[in-house]
PDB file of C-alpha atoms in Angstrom:
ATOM      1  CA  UNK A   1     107.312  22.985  23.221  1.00 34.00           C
ATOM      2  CA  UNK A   2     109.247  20.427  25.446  1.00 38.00           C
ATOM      3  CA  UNK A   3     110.574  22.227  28.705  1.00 43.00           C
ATOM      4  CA  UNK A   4     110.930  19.371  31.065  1.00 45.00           C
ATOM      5  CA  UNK A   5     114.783  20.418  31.768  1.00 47.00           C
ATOM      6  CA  UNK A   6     113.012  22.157  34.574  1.00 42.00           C
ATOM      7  CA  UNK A   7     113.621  19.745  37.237  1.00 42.00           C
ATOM      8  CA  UNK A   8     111.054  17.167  36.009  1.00 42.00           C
ATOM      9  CA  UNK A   9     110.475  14.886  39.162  1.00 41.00           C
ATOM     10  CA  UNK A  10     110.956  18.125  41.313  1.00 36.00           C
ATOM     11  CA  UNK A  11     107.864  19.930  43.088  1.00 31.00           C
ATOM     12  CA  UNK A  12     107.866  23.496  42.261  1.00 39.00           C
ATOM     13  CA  UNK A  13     107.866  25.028  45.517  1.00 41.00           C
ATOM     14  CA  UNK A  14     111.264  26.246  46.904  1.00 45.00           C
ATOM     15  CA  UNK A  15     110.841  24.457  50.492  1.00 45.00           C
ATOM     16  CA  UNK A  16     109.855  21.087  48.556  1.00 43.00           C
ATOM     17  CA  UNK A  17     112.686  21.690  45.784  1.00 46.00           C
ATOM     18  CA  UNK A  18     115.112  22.253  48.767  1.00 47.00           C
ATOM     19  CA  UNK A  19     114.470  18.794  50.276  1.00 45.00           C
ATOM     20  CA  UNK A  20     114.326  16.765  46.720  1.00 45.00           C
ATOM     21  CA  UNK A  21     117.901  18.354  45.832  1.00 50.00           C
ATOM     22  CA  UNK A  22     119.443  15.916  48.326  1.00 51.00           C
ATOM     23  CA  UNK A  23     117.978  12.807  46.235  1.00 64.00           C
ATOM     24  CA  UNK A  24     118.880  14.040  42.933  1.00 79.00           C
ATOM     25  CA  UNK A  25     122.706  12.771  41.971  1.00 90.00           C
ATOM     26  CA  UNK A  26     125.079  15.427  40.444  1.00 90.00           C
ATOM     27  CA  UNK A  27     126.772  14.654  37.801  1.00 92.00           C
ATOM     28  CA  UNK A  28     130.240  13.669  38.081  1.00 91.00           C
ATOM     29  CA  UNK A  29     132.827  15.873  36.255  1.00 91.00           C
ATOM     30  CA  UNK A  30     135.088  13.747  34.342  1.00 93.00           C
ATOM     31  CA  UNK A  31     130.832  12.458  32.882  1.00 94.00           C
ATOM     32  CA  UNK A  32     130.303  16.065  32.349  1.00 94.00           C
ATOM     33  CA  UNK A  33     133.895  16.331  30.566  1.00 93.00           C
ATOM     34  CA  UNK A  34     133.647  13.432  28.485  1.00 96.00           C
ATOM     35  CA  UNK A  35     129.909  14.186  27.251  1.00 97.00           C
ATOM     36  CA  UNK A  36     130.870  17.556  26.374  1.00 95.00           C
ATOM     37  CA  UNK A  37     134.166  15.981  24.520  1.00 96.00           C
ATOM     38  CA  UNK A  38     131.568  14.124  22.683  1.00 98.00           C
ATOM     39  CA  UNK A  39     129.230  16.753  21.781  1.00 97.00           C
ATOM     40  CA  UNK A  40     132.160  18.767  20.318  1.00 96.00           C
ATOM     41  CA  UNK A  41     133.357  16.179  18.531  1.00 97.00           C
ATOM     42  CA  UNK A  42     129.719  15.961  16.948  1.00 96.00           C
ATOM     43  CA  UNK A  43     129.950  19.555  16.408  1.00 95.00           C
ATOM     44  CA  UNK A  44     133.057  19.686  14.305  1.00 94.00           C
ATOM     45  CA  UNK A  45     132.291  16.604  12.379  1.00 95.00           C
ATOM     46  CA  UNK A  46     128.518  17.869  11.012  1.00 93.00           C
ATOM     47  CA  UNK A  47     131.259  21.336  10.980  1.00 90.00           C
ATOM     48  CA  UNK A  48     133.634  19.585   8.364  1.00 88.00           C
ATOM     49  CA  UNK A  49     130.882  17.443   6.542  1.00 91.00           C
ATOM     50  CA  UNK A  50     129.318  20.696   5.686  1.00 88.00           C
ATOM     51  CA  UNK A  51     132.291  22.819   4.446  1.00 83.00           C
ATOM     52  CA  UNK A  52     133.294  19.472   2.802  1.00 82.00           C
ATOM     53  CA  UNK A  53     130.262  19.008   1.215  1.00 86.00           C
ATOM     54  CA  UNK A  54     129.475  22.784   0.483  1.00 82.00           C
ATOM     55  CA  UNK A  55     132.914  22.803  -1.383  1.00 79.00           C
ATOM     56  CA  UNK A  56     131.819  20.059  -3.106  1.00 81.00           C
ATOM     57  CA  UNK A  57     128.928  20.595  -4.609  1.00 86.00           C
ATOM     58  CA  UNK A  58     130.108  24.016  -5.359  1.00 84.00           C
ATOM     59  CA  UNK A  59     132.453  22.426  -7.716  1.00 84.00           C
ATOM     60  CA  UNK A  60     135.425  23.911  -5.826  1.00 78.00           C
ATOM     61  CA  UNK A  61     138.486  21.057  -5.364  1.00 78.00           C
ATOM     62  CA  UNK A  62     138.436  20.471  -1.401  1.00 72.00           C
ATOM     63  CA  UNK A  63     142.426  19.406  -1.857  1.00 74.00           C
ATOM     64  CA  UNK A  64     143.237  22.561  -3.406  1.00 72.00           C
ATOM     65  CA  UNK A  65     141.326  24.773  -0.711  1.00 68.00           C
ATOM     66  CA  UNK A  66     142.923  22.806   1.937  1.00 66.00           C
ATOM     67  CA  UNK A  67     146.618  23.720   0.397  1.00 66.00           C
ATOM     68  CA  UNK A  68     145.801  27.300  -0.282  1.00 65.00           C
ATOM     69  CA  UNK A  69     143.935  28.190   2.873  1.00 60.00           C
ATOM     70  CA  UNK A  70     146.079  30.986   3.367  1.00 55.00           C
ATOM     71  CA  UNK A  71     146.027  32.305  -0.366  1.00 58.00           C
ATOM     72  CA  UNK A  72     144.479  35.548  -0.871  1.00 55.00           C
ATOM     73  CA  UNK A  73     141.612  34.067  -2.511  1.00 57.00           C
ATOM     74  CA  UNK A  74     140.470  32.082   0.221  1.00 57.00           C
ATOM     75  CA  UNK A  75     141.359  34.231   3.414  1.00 59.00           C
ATOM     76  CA  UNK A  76     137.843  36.242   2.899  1.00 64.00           C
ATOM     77  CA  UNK A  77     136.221  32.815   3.779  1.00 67.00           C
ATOM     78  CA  UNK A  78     138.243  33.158   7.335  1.00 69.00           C
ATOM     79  CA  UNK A  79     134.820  34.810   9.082  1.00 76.00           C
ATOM     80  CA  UNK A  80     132.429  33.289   7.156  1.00 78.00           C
ATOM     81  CA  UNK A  81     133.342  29.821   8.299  1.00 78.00           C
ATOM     82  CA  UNK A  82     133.891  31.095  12.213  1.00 81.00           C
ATOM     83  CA  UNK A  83     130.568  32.210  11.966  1.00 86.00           C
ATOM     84  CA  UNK A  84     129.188  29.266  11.026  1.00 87.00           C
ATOM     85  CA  UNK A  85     131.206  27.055  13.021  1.00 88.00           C
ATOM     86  CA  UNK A  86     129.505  29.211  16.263  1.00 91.00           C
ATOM     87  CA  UNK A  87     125.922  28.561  14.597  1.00 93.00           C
ATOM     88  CA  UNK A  88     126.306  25.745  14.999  1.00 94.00           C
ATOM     89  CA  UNK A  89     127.965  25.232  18.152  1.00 95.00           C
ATOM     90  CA  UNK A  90     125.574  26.998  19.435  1.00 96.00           C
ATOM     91  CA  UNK A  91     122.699  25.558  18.047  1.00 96.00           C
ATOM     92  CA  UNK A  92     123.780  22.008  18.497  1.00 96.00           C
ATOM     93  CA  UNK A  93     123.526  22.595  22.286  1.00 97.00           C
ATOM     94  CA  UNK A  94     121.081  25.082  22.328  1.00 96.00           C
ATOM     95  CA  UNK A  95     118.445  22.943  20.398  1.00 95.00           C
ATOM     96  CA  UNK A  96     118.827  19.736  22.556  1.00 96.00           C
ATOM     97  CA  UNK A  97     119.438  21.535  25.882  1.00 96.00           C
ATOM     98  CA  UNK A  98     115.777  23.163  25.301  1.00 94.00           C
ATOM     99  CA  UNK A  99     113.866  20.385  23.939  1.00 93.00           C
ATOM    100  CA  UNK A 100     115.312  17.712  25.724  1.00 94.00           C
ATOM    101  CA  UNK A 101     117.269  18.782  28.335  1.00 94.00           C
ATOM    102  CA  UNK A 102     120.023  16.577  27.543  1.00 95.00           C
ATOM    103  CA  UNK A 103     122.523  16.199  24.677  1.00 97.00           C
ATOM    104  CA  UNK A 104     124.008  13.345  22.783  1.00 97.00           C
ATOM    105  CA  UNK A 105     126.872  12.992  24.949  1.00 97.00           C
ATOM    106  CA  UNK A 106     124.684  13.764  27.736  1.00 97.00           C
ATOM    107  CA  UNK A 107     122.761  10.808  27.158  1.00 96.00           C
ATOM    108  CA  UNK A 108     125.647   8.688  26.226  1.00 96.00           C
ATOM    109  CA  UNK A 109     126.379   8.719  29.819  1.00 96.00           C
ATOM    110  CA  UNK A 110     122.964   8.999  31.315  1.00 96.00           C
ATOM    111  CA  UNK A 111     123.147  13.000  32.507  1.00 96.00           C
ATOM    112  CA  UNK A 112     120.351  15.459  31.918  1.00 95.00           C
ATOM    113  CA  UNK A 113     120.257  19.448  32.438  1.00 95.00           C
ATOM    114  CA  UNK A 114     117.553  20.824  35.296  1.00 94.00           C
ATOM    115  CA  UNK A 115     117.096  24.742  34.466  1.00 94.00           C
ATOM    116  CA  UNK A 116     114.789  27.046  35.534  1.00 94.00           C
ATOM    117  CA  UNK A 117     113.478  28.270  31.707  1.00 93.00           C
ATOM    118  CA  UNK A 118     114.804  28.682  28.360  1.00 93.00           C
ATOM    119  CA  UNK A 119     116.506  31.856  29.469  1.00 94.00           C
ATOM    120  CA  UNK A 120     118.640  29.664  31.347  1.00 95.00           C
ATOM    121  CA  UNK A 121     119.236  27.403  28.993  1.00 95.00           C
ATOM    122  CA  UNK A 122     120.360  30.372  26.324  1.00 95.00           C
ATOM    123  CA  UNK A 123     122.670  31.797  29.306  1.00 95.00           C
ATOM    124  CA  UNK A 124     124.413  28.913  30.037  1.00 95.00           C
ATOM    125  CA  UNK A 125     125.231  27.750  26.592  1.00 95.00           C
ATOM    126  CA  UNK A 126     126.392  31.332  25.556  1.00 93.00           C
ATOM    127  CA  UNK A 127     128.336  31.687  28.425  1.00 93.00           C
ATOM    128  CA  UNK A 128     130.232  28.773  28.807  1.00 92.00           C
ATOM    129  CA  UNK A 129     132.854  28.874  25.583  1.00 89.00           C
ATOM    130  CA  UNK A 130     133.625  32.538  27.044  1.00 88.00           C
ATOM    131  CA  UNK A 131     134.693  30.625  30.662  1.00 91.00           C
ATOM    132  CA  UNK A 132     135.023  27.311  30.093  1.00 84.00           C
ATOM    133  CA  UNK A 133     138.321  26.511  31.920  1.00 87.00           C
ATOM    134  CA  UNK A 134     137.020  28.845  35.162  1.00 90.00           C
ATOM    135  CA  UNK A 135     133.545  26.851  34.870  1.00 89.00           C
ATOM    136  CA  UNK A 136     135.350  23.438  35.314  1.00 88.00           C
ATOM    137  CA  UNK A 137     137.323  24.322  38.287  1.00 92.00           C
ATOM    138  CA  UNK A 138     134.745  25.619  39.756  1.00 92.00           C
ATOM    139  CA  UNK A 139     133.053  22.554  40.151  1.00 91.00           C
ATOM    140  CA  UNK A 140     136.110  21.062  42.303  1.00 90.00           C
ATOM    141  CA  UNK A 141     134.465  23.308  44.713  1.00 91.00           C
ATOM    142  CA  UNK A 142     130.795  23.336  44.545  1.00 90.00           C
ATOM    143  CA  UNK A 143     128.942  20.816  46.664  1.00 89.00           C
ATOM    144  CA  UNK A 144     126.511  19.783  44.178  1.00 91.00           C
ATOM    145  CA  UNK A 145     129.443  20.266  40.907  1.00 91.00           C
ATOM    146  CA  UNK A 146     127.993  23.231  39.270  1.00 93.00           C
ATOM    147  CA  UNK A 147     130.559  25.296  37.013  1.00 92.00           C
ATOM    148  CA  UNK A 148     130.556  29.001  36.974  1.00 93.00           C
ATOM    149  CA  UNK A 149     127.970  28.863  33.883  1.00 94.00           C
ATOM    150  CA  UNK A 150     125.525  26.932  35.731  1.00 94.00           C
ATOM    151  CA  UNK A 151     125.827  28.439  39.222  1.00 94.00           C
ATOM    152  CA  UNK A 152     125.229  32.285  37.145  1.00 94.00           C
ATOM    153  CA  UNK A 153     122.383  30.584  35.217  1.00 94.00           C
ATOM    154  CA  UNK A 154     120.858  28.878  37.959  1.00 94.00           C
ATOM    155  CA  UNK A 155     121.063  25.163  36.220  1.00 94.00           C
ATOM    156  CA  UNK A 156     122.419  21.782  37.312  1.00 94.00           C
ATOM    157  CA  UNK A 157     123.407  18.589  35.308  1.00 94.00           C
ATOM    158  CA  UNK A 158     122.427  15.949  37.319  1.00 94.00           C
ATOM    159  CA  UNK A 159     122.489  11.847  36.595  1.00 94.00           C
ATOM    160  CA  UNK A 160     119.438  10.427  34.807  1.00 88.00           C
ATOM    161  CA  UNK A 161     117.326   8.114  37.123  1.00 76.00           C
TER     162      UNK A 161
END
C-alpha cells in the first residue's frame, strides 16, 4: 500500500511540519481547475466507452438507444447509468489520490495531494462534487489555496518539486 500523499518530504512532527509548509508551493487554482477539467474529461470518456461498448456487445443498436433515450423502454436504465457514472467518478479519483497522491491531470501539470491518511483522501473526494463551486472560491481566500473540501479534510495540493 502506497500512502506517500502524506506530505512525503515533510517531517512528521507538527513544529517541524509548521516550518516546511513555508517551502512547499501551493498549487495555483486555474492548475487545480484545469487538472480537474482533465480528470473529468477522463472520467466521462472511459464513462461513454463503457456504455458504448456495453451496448455493443450486448447487441443493442447504440443509434437507436441514443434516439429513444426517453422511450419507456429505456428510462429504467436512467439510475443504473448515474450509478455507474458516480463509481466511477469516484473511483477514478479515489484510486489515484490513494496510491499516488496525484491524478492524471494532476500530473499533467506537475501537482500532487499531501493528506493526512486515506480517511482524508475518501473525505475529500466524496465531498467535493456536493460543494464544488463553494470549494473553489474558497481558495480566493485561503493563504495557502485550500478549497472548503481540503481545509474540512485537512489536505493540500501543492506543486511537485
Amino acid at each position: 500500500r502506497h500512502f506517500d500523499v502524506s506530505m512525503p518530504r515533510a517531517p512528521k512532527s507538527a513544529a517541524a511540519e509548521a516550518s516546511v509548509s513555508n517551502v512547499v508551493l501551493s498549487a495555483p487554482l486555474f492548475s487545480r481547475l484545469v487538472a480537474y477539467l482533465f480528470d473529468v474529461t477522463m472520467v466521462v470518456a472511459v464513462y461513454a466507452l463503457v456504455i458504448i461498448g456495453g451496448f455493443y456487445l450486448s447487441g443493442v443498436d447504440v443509434a437507436y438507444v441514443m434516439q429513444t433515450a426517453m422511450n419507456s423502454s429505456f428510462a429504467g436504465l436512467g439510475p443504473s447509468l448515474l450509478l455507474m457514472f458516480f463509481v466511477l467518478y469516484f473511483g477514478y479519483f479515489l484510486l489515484q489520490e490513494m496510491a499516488w497522491g496525484t491524478t492524471l491531470g494532476k500530473t499533467l501539470f506537475k501537482l500532487r495531494l499531501i493528506a493526512p491518511n486515506a480517511a482524508a483522501v475518501f473525505l475529500r473526494v466524496l465531498m467535493f462534487p456536493a460543494i464544488g463551486a463553494v470549494a473553489v472560491l474558497v481558495c480566493f481566500f485561503q493563504e495557502k489555496k485550500q478549497g472548503l473540501h481540503d481545509l474540512l479534510s485537512k489536505t493540500r495540493v501543492v506543486m511537485e518539486s
